[in-house]
Amino acid sequence: MQKQKWASVFPVVGAGQFPAVRMRRLRRTDALRRMVQETHLQPSDFIYPLFVVHGKGVRREVPSMPGVYQLSVDQAVQEAEDAYRLGIPAVILFGIPARKDPIGQENFAPEGIVQKAIRAIKAAVPELVVITDVCMCEYTDHGHCGIVDDEQEVVNDPTLEIYGKVAVSHAEAGADMVAPSGMMDGQVGAIRAALDAAGFGHIPIMAYAAKYASSFYGPFRDAAQSPPRFGDRRGYQMNPANAREALREVALDIAEGADIVMVKPALAYLDIIRQVREAFPVPVAAYQVSGEYAMIKAAAQRGWLDERAVALESLLAIKRAGADLILTYFAKDAARWLGRN
Ligand code: PBG
């Protein structure tokens, strides 16, 4: 297999040889390099995550994510306006509720924090695409992404009904797209059916399809106050060791009606992004998660890495691997940096 691969590549790669071939010729000047650049980043590639909390004038920095804030609705509106002005087409909202309970009531309440944020952002920036994360972990007192039974087991099928209710509630508030991230089996199909039945057949689903049980989510759980109270998420999120399984997850989500599929995290899973890109003709998103952001920020604060250069290089790599869209906390900074280039 490997031998055959090389045999088919060599006639092309070896078409010419040094000194007739000199790779450096096209690297000599900036203009020449720009002419042959294969991958380009642009602000329209980005989706900007926002964490919304109750209150007014709240702008609370997440300790492990410098530059990322828990925002009250008024502040989230400002961030959304800034993002749109910079050419970023979409935000994704995460809510921190006033109260947590076993099933997360506020998740589908008309006056829930995300519902309020959607209405305010849509009123201020109607053209901005408002995506909502559909999950339960921020809303439940146990911190799991589904209903938990007496044996502390996360039960799949009863959870689906709640996801459907949450998605419909977000759509009713004016969300333009929903993004189920709980990794329950059948969640995309259940949400598609619930949206269609409620008259939201036009609302697309961006499925967290290949979502790994990753330690790179650490800082997010600070930001969203969503760490599980007991156990972990390995009973529903994917084993980082598995790649073939990601293709099955993606195939299932597409069959259930996913319009966009996501791979998460991004940088440690570039091979998965590439395989999904090659196997399926749907738009692929990748989530540069909180831990990826925190690593760059922390090293930059110590003067060990150049923040701007490393952030842009990481985003470029994610795009080169095959992502059409990147969810990133660097969205606004990256849009600014790209604008100045
Ligand atoms: C909710 C959710 C998580 C993230 C996005 N949606 C956390 C988790 O699964 O524990 C992580 C995002 C990030 O780390 O930036 N299920």
CSV table of N, CA, C and O in Angstrom, one decimal, residues 72-170:
chain,number,residue,atom,x,y,z
A,72,SER,N,-22.7,40.3,30.2
A,72,SER,CA,-24.2,40.5,30.3
A,72,SER,C,-24.7,40.8,28.9
A,72,SER,O,-23.9,41.1,28.0
A,73,VAL,N,-26.0,40.7,28.7
A,73,VAL,CA,-26.5,40.9,27.3
A,73,VAL,C,-26.1,42.2,26.6
A,73,VAL,O,-25.7,42.2,25.5
A,74,ASP,N,-26.1,43.3,27.4
A,74,ASP,CA,-25.8,44.6,26.8
A,74,ASP,C,-24.3,44.5,26.3
A,74,ASP,O,-24.0,45.1,25.2
A,75,GLN,N,-23.4,43.9,27.0
A,75,GLN,CA,-22.0,43.8,26.6
A,75,GLN,C,-21.9,42.8,25.4
A,75,GLN,O,-21.1,43.0,24.5
A,76,ALA,N,-22.6,41.7,25.5
A,76,ALA,CA,-22.6,40.8,24.4
A,76,ALA,C,-23.0,41.4,23.1
A,76,ALA,O,-22.5,41.1,22.0
A,77,VAL,N,-24.0,42.3,23.1
A,77,VAL,CA,-24.4,43.0,21.9
A,77,VAL,C,-23.3,43.8,21.4
A,77,VAL,O,-23.0,43.8,20.2
A,78,GLN,N,-22.5,44.5,22.3
A,78,GLN,CA,-21.4,45.3,21.8
A,78,GLN,C,-20.3,44.4,21.1
A,78,GLN,O,-19.8,44.8,20.0
A,79,GLU,N,-20.1,43.3,21.7
A,79,GLU,CA,-19.1,42.3,21.1
A,79,GLU,C,-19.6,41.9,19.8
A,79,GLU,O,-18.8,41.7,18.8
A,80,ALA,N,-20.9,41.6,19.7
A,80,ALA,CA,-21.4,41.1,18.4
A,80,ALA,C,-21.3,42.2,17.3
A,80,ALA,O,-21.0,41.9,16.2
A,81,GLU,N,-21.6,43.4,17.7
A,81,GLU,CA,-21.5,44.5,16.8
A,81,GLU,C,-20.0,44.7,16.3
A,81,GLU,O,-19.8,44.8,15.1
A,82,ASP,N,-19.1,44.6,17.3
A,82,ASP,CA,-17.7,44.7,16.9
A,82,ASP,C,-17.3,43.6,15.9
A,82,ASP,O,-16.6,43.8,14.9
A,83,ALA,N,-17.7,42.4,16.2
A,83,ALA,CA,-17.4,41.2,15.4
A,83,ALA,C,-17.9,41.4,14.0
A,83,ALA,O,-17.2,41.2,13.0
A,84,TYR,N,-19.1,41.8,13.9
A,84,TYR,CA,-19.7,42.0,12.6
A,84,TYR,C,-19.0,43.1,11.8
A,84,TYR,O,-18.8,42.9,10.6
A,85,ARG,N,-18.7,44.2,12.5
A,85,ARG,CA,-18.0,45.3,11.8
A,85,ARG,C,-16.6,44.8,11.3
A,85,ARG,O,-16.1,45.3,10.3
A,86,LEU,N,-16.0,43.8,11.9
A,86,LEU,CA,-14.7,43.3,11.5
A,86,LEU,C,-14.8,42.2,10.4
A,86,LEU,O,-13.8,41.7,10.0
A,87,GLY,N,-16.1,42.0,10.0
A,87,GLY,CA,-16.2,41.0,8.9
A,87,GLY,C,-16.5,39.6,9.3
A,87,GLY,O,-16.6,38.7,8.5
A,88,ILE,N,-16.7,39.4,10.6
A,88,ILE,CA,-17.0,38.1,11.1
A,88,ILE,C,-18.5,37.8,11.0
A,88,ILE,O,-19.3,38.6,11.4
A,89,PRO,N,-18.9,36.7,10.3
A,89,PRO,CA,-20.3,36.6,9.9
A,89,PRO,C,-21.2,36.0,11.0
A,89,PRO,O,-22.4,36.1,10.9
A,90,ALA,N,-20.6,35.4,12.1
A,90,ALA,CA,-21.4,34.6,13.0
A,90,ALA,C,-20.8,34.6,14.4
A,90,ALA,O,-19.6,34.7,14.6
A,91,VAL,N,-21.7,34.5,15.4
A,91,VAL,CA,-21.3,34.3,16.8
A,91,VAL,C,-22.0,33.0,17.2
A,91,VAL,O,-23.0,32.6,16.6
A,92,ILE,N,-21.4,32.3,18.2
A,92,ILE,CA,-22.1,31.2,18.8
A,92,ILE,C,-22.2,31.5,20.3
A,92,ILE,O,-21.3,31.9,21.0
A,93,LEU,N,-23.4,31.3,20.9
A,93,LEU,CA,-23.7,31.7,22.2
A,93,LEU,C,-23.7,30.6,23.2
A,93,LEU,O,-24.3,29.5,22.9
A,94,PHE,N,-23.1,30.8,24.3
A,94,PHE,CA,-23.2,29.9,25.5
A,94,PHE,C,-23.8,30.6,26.6
A,94,PHE,O,-23.4,31.7,26.9
A,95,GLY,N,-24.7,30.0,27.3
A,95,GLY,CA,-25.4,30.7,28.4
A,95,GLY,C,-25.0,30.2,29.8
A,95,GLY,O,-24.8,29.0,30.0
A,96,ILE,N,-24.9,31.1,30.7
A,96,ILE,CA,-24.7,30.7,32.1
A,96,ILE,C,-26.0,31.1,32.9
A,96,ILE,O,-26.2,32.3,33.0
A,97,PRO,N,-26.7,30.1,33.3
A,97,PRO,CA,-28.1,30.4,33.8
A,97,PRO,C,-28.0,31.0,35.2
A,97,PRO,O,-27.0,30.9,35.9
A,98,ALA,N,-29.1,31.5,35.7
A,98,ALA,CA,-29.2,32.1,37.1
A,98,ALA,C,-29.2,30.9,38.0
A,98,ALA,O,-28.7,31.0,39.1
A,99,ARG,N,-29.9,29.8,37.7
A,99,ARG,CA,-30.1,28.7,38.6
A,99,ARG,C,-29.9,27.4,37.8
A,99,ARG,O,-30.2,27.3,36.6
A,100,LYS,N,-29.3,26.4,38.5
A,100,LYS,CA,-29.1,25.1,37.8
A,100,LYS,C,-30.0,24.1,38.5
A,100,LYS,O,-30.3,24.2,39.7
A,101,ASP,N,-30.5,23.1,37.8
A,101,ASP,CA,-31.4,22.1,38.4
A,101,ASP,C,-31.1,20.8,37.6
A,101,ASP,O,-30.3,20.8,36.6
A,102,PRO,N,-31.8,19.7,38.0
A,102,PRO,CA,-31.4,18.4,37.3
A,102,PRO,C,-31.6,18.3,35.8
A,102,PRO,O,-30.9,17.6,35.1
A,103,ILE,N,-32.6,19.0,35.3
A,103,ILE,CA,-32.8,19.0,33.8
A,103,ILE,C,-32.5,20.3,33.1
A,103,ILE,O,-32.5,20.4,31.9
A,104,GLY,N,-32.1,21.3,33.9
A,104,GLY,CA,-31.8,22.6,33.3
A,104,GLY,C,-32.9,23.3,32.7
A,104,GLY,O,-33.0,23.6,31.5
A,105,GLN,N,-33.9,23.7,33.5
A,105,GLN,CA,-35.1,24.4,33.1
A,105,GLN,C,-34.8,25.7,32.3
A,105,GLN,O,-35.5,26.0,31.3
A,106,GLU,N,-33.8,26.4,32.7
A,106,GLU,CA,-33.6,27.7,32.0
A,106,GLU,C,-33.2,27.6,30.6
A,106,GLU,O,-33.4,28.5,29.8
A,107,ASN,N,-32.7,26.4,30.2
A,107,ASN,CA,-32.3,26.1,28.9
A,107,ASN,C,-33.4,26.3,27.8
A,107,ASN,O,-33.1,26.7,26.7
A,108,PHE,N,-34.6,26.1,28.2
A,108,PHE,CA,-35.7,26.2,27.2
A,108,PHE,C,-36.8,27.2,27.7
A,108,PHE,O,-37.9,27.2,27.3
A,109,ALA,N,-36.3,28.2,28.6
A,109,ALA,CA,-37.3,29.2,29.1
A,109,ALA,C,-37.2,30.4,28.2
A,109,ALA,O,-36.2,30.8,27.8
A,110,PRO,N,-38.4,31.0,27.9
A,110,PRO,CA,-38.4,32.2,27.0
A,110,PRO,C,-37.6,33.3,27.6
A,110,PRO,O,-37.0,34.1,26.8
A,111,GLU,N,-37.5,33.4,28.9
A,111,GLU,CA,-36.6,34.5,29.5
A,111,GLU,C,-35.3,33.9,29.9
A,111,GLU,O,-34.6,34.5,30.8
A,112,GLY,N,-34.9,32.8,29.4
A,112,GLY,CA,-33.5,32.3,29.6
A,112,GLY,C,-32.5,33.2,29.1
A,112,GLY,O,-32.7,34.1,28.3
A,113,ILE,N,-31.3,33.1,29.6
A,113,ILE,CA,-30.2,34.0,29.3
A,113,ILE,C,-29.9,34.0,27.8
A,113,ILE,O,-29.7,35.0,27.2
A,114,VAL,N,-29.8,32.8,27.2
A,114,VAL,CA,-29.5,32.7,25.8
A,114,VAL,C,-30.6,33.3,24.9
A,114,VAL,O,-30.4,34.1,24.0
A,115,GLN,N,-31.9,33.0,25.3
A,115,GLN,CA,-33.0,33.6,24.6
A,115,GLN,C,-33.0,35.1,24.6
A,115,GLN,O,-33.2,35.8,23.6
A,116,LYS,N,-32.7,35.7,25.8
A,116,LYS,CA,-32.6,37.1,25.9
A,116,LYS,C,-31.5,37.7,25.0
A,116,LYS,O,-31.6,38.7,24.3
A,117,ALA,N,-30.3,37.0,25.0
A,117,ALA,CA,-29.2,37.4,24.2
A,117,ALA,C,-29.5,37.4,22.7
A,117,ALA,O,-29.1,38.3,22.0
A,118,ILE,N,-30.1,36.3,22.3
A,118,ILE,CA,-30.5,36.2,20.9
A,118,ILE,C,-31.3,37.4,20.4
A,118,ILE,O,-31.0,38.0,19.4
A,119,ARG,N,-32.4,37.6,21.2
A,119,ARG,CA,-33.3,38.7,20.8
A,119,ARG,C,-32.5,40.1,20.8
A,119,ARG,O,-32.7,40.8,19.8
A,120,ALA,N,-31.7,40.3,21.7
A,120,ALA,CA,-31.0,41.6,21.8
A,120,ALA,C,-30.0,41.7,20.6
A,120,ALA,O,-29.9,42.8,20.0
A,121,ILE,N,-29.3,40.7,20.4
A,121,ILE,CA,-28.2,40.7,19.3
A,121,ILE,C,-28.9,40.8,17.9
A,121,ILE,O,-28.5,41.6,17.1
A,122,LYS,N,-30.0,40.0,17.7
A,122,LYS,CA,-30.7,40.1,16.4
A,122,LYS,C,-31.3,41.5,16.2
A,122,LYS,O,-31.3,42.0,15.1
A,123,ALA,N,-31.7,42.2,17.3
A,123,ALA,CA,-32.3,43.5,17.1
A,123,ALA,C,-31.2,44.5,16.8
A,123,ALA,O,-31.4,45.4,16.0
A,124,ALA,N,-30.0,44.3,17.3
A,124,ALA,CA,-28.9,45.3,17.1
A,124,ALA,C,-28.2,45.0,15.8
A,124,ALA,O,-27.8,46.0,15.1
A,125,VAL,N,-28.0,43.8,15.5
A,125,VAL,CA,-27.2,43.4,14.3
A,125,VAL,C,-27.9,42.3,13.5
A,125,VAL,O,-27.5,41.1,13.5
A,126,PRO,N,-29.0,42.7,12.8
A,126,PRO,CA,-29.9,41.6,12.2
A,126,PRO,C,-29.2,40.7,11.2
A,126,PRO,O,-29.5,39.6,11.0
A,127,GLU,N,-28.1,41.2,10.5
A,127,GLU,CA,-27.4,40.4,9.5
A,127,GLU,C,-26.5,39.4,10.1
A,127,GLU,O,-26.1,38.5,9.4
A,128,LEU,N,-26.1,39.6,11.3
A,128,LEU,CA,-25.2,38.7,12.0
A,128,LEU,C,-25.9,37.3,12.2
A,128,LEU,O,-27.0,37.3,12.6
A,129,VAL,N,-25.2,36.2,11.8
A,129,VAL,CA,-25.7,34.9,12.1
A,129,VAL,C,-25.5,34.5,13.5
A,129,VAL,O,-24.4,34.5,14.0
A,130,VAL,N,-26.6,34.3,14.2
A,130,VAL,CA,-26.6,34.0,15.6
A,130,VAL,C,-26.8,32.4,15.8
A,130,VAL,O,-27.9,31.9,15.4
A,131,ILE,N,-25.7,31.8,16.2
A,131,ILE,CA,-25.8,30.3,16.4
A,131,ILE,C,-25.9,30.1,17.9
A,131,ILE,O,-25.3,30.8,18.7
A,132,THR,N,-26.6,29.0,18.3
A,132,THR,CA,-26.6,28.7,19.7
A,132,THR,C,-26.1,27.3,19.9
A,132,THR,O,-26.3,26.4,19.2
A,133,ASP,N,-25.3,27.2,21.0
A,133,ASP,CA,-24.9,25.8,21.4
A,133,ASP,C,-26.1,25.2,22.1
A,133,ASP,O,-26.7,25.8,23.0
A,134,VAL,N,-26.4,24.0,21.7
A,134,VAL,CA,-27.5,23.3,22.3
A,134,VAL,C,-26.9,22.1,23.1
A,134,VAL,O,-26.4,21.1,22.6
A,135,CYS,N,-26.9,22.3,24.5
A,135,CYS,CA,-26.4,21.3,25.4
A,135,CYS,C,-27.0,21.5,26.7
A,135,CYS,O,-27.7,22.4,26.9
A,136,MET,N,-26.7,20.6,27.7
A,136,MET,CA,-27.3,20.8,29.0
A,136,MET,C,-26.3,21.0,30.1
A,136,MET,O,-26.7,21.4,31.2
A,137,CYS,N,-25.0,20.9,29.8
A,137,CYS,CA,-24.0,20.9,30.9
A,137,CYS,C,-23.9,22.2,31.7
A,137,CYS,O,-23.7,22.2,32.9
A,138,GLU,N,-24.2,23.3,31.0
A,138,GLU,CA,-24.1,24.6,31.7
A,138,GLU,C,-25.3,24.8,32.6
A,138,GLU,O,-25.3,25.7,33.4
A,139,TYR,N,-26.4,24.1,32.3
A,139,TYR,CA,-27.7,24.3,33.0
A,139,TYR,C,-28.1,23.3,34.0
A,139,TYR,O,-28.9,23.6,34.9
A,140,THR,N,-27.4,22.2,34.0
A,140,THR,CA,-27.7,21.1,35.0
A,140,THR,C,-26.9,21.2,36.2
A,140,THR,O,-25.7,21.6,36.2
A,141,ASP,N,-27.5,20.9,37.4
A,141,ASP,CA,-26.7,21.0,38.7
A,141,ASP,C,-25.6,19.9,38.7
A,141,ASP,O,-24.6,20.0,39.4
A,142,HIS,N,-25.8,18.8,38.0
A,142,HIS,CA,-24.7,17.7,38.0
A,142,HIS,C,-23.7,18.0,36.9
A,142,HIS,O,-22.6,17.3,36.9
A,143,GLY,N,-23.9,18.9,36.0
A,143,GLY,CA,-22.9,19.3,35.0
A,143,GLY,C,-22.8,18.3,33.8
A,143,GLY,O,-21.8,18.4,33.1
A,144,HIS,N,-23.7,17.4,33.7
A,144,HIS,CA,-23.6,16.5,32.5
A,144,HIS,C,-24.5,17.0,31.4
A,144,HIS,O,-25.3,17.8,31.6
A,145,CYS,N,-24.2,16.4,30.2
A,145,CYS,CA,-24.8,16.9,29.0
A,145,CYS,C,-26.2,16.2,28.7
A,145,CYS,O,-26.7,16.3,27.6
A,146,GLY,N,-26.7,15.5,29.7
A,146,GLY,CA,-28.0,14.8,29.5
A,146,GLY,C,-28.6,14.6,30.8
A,146,GLY,O,-28.1,15.0,31.9
A,147,ILE,N,-29.8,13.9,30.8
A,147,ILE,CA,-30.5,13.6,32.0
A,147,ILE,C,-29.7,12.5,32.7
A,147,ILE,O,-29.3,11.5,32.1
A,148,VAL,N,-29.6,12.6,34.0
A,148,VAL,CA,-28.9,11.6,34.8
A,148,VAL,C,-29.9,10.8,35.7
A,148,VAL,O,-30.8,11.4,36.3
A,149,ASP,N,-29.8,9.4,35.6
A,149,ASP,CA,-30.8,8.6,36.4
A,149,ASP,C,-30.2,8.3,37.8
A,149,ASP,O,-29.2,8.8,38.2
A,150,ASP,N,-31.0,7.5,38.5
A,150,ASP,CA,-30.6,7.2,39.9
A,150,ASP,C,-29.2,6.5,40.0
A,150,ASP,O,-28.6,6.6,41.1
A,151,GLU,N,-28.8,5.8,39.0
A,151,GLU,CA,-27.5,5.1,39.0
A,151,GLU,C,-26.4,6.1,38.5
A,151,GLU,O,-25.3,5.6,38.2
A,152,GLN,N,-26.7,7.4,38.4
A,152,GLN,CA,-25.7,8.4,37.9
A,152,GLN,C,-25.3,8.1,36.5
A,152,GLN,O,-24.1,8.3,36.1
A,153,GLU,N,-26.2,7.5,35.7
A,153,GLU,CA,-26.0,7.1,34.3
A,153,GLU,C,-26.6,8.3,33.5
A,153,GLU,O,-27.7,8.7,33.8
A,154,VAL,N,-25.9,8.7,32.5
A,154,VAL,CA,-26.5,9.7,31.6
A,154,VAL,C,-27.3,9.0,30.5
A,154,VAL,O,-26.8,8.2,29.7
A,155,VAL,N,-28.7,9.2,30.6
A,155,VAL,CA,-29.6,8.4,29.8
A,155,VAL,C,-29.8,9.1,28.5
A,155,VAL,O,-30.2,10.3,28.4
A,156,ASN,N,-29.7,8.4,27.4
A,156,ASN,CA,-29.7,9.0,26.0
A,156,ASN,C,-31.1,9.5,25.6
A,156,ASN,O,-31.3,10.7,25.3
A,157,ASP,N,-32.0,8.5,25.5
A,157,ASP,CA,-33.3,8.9,24.7
A,157,ASP,C,-34.1,9.9,25.4
A,157,ASP,O,-34.7,10.8,24.7
A,158,PRO,N,-34.3,9.9,26.7
A,158,PRO,CA,-35.1,11.0,27.4
A,158,PRO,C,-34.5,12.3,27.2
A,158,PRO,O,-35.1,13.3,27.2
A,159,THR,N,-33.1,12.4,27.0
A,159,THR,CA,-32.4,13.6,26.8
A,159,THR,C,-32.8,14.3,25.5
A,159,THR,O,-32.9,15.5,25.4
A,160,LEU,N,-33.1,13.5,24.5
A,160,LEU,CA,-33.4,14.0,23.2
A,160,LEU,C,-34.6,14.9,23.1
A,160,LEU,O,-34.6,15.9,22.4
A,161,GLU,N,-35.6,14.6,23.9
A,161,GLU,CA,-36.8,15.5,24.0
A,161,GLU,C,-36.4,16.9,24.5
A,161,GLU,O,-36.9,17.9,24.0
A,162,ILE,N,-35.5,16.9,25.5
A,162,ILE,CA,-35.1,18.2,26.0
A,162,ILE,C,-34.3,19.0,25.0
A,162,ILE,O,-34.5,20.2,24.7
A,163,TYR,N,-33.4,18.3,24.3
A,163,TYR,CA,-32.6,19.0,23.2
A,163,TYR,C,-33.6,19.6,22.2
A,163,TYR,O,-33.3,20.7,21.7
A,164,GLY,N,-34.6,18.9,21.8
A,164,GLY,CA,-35.6,19.4,20.9
A,164,GLY,C,-36.2,20.6,21.4
A,164,GLY,O,-36.4,21.6,20.6
A,165,LYS,N,-36.6,20.6,22.6
A,165,LYS,CA,-37.3,21.8,23.2
A,165,LYS,C,-36.3,23.0,23.3
A,165,LYS,O,-36.7,24.1,23.0
A,166,VAL,N,-35.1,22.7,23.6
A,166,VAL,CA,-34.1,23.8,23.7
A,166,VAL,C,-33.9,24.4,22.3
A,166,VAL,O,-33.9,25.7,22.1
A,167,ALA,N,-33.7,23.6,21.3
A,167,ALA,CA,-33.5,24.1,19.9
A,167,ALA,C,-34.7,24.9,19.5
A,167,ALA,O,-34.5,26.0,18.9
A,168,VAL,N,-35.9,24.5,19.7
A,168,VAL,CA,-37.1,25.2,19.3
A,168,VAL,C,-37.2,26.5,20.1
A,168,VAL,O,-37.5,27.6,19.5
A,169,SER,N,-36.9,26.5,21.3
A,169,SER,CA,-36.9,27.7,22.1
A,169,SER,C,-35.9,28.7,21.6
A,169,SER,O,-36.2,29.9,21.5
A,170,HIS,N,-34.7,28.3,21.2
A,170,HIS,CA,-33.7,29.2,20.6
A,170,HIS,C,-34.2,29.8,19.3
A,170,HIS,O,-34.1,30.9,19.0
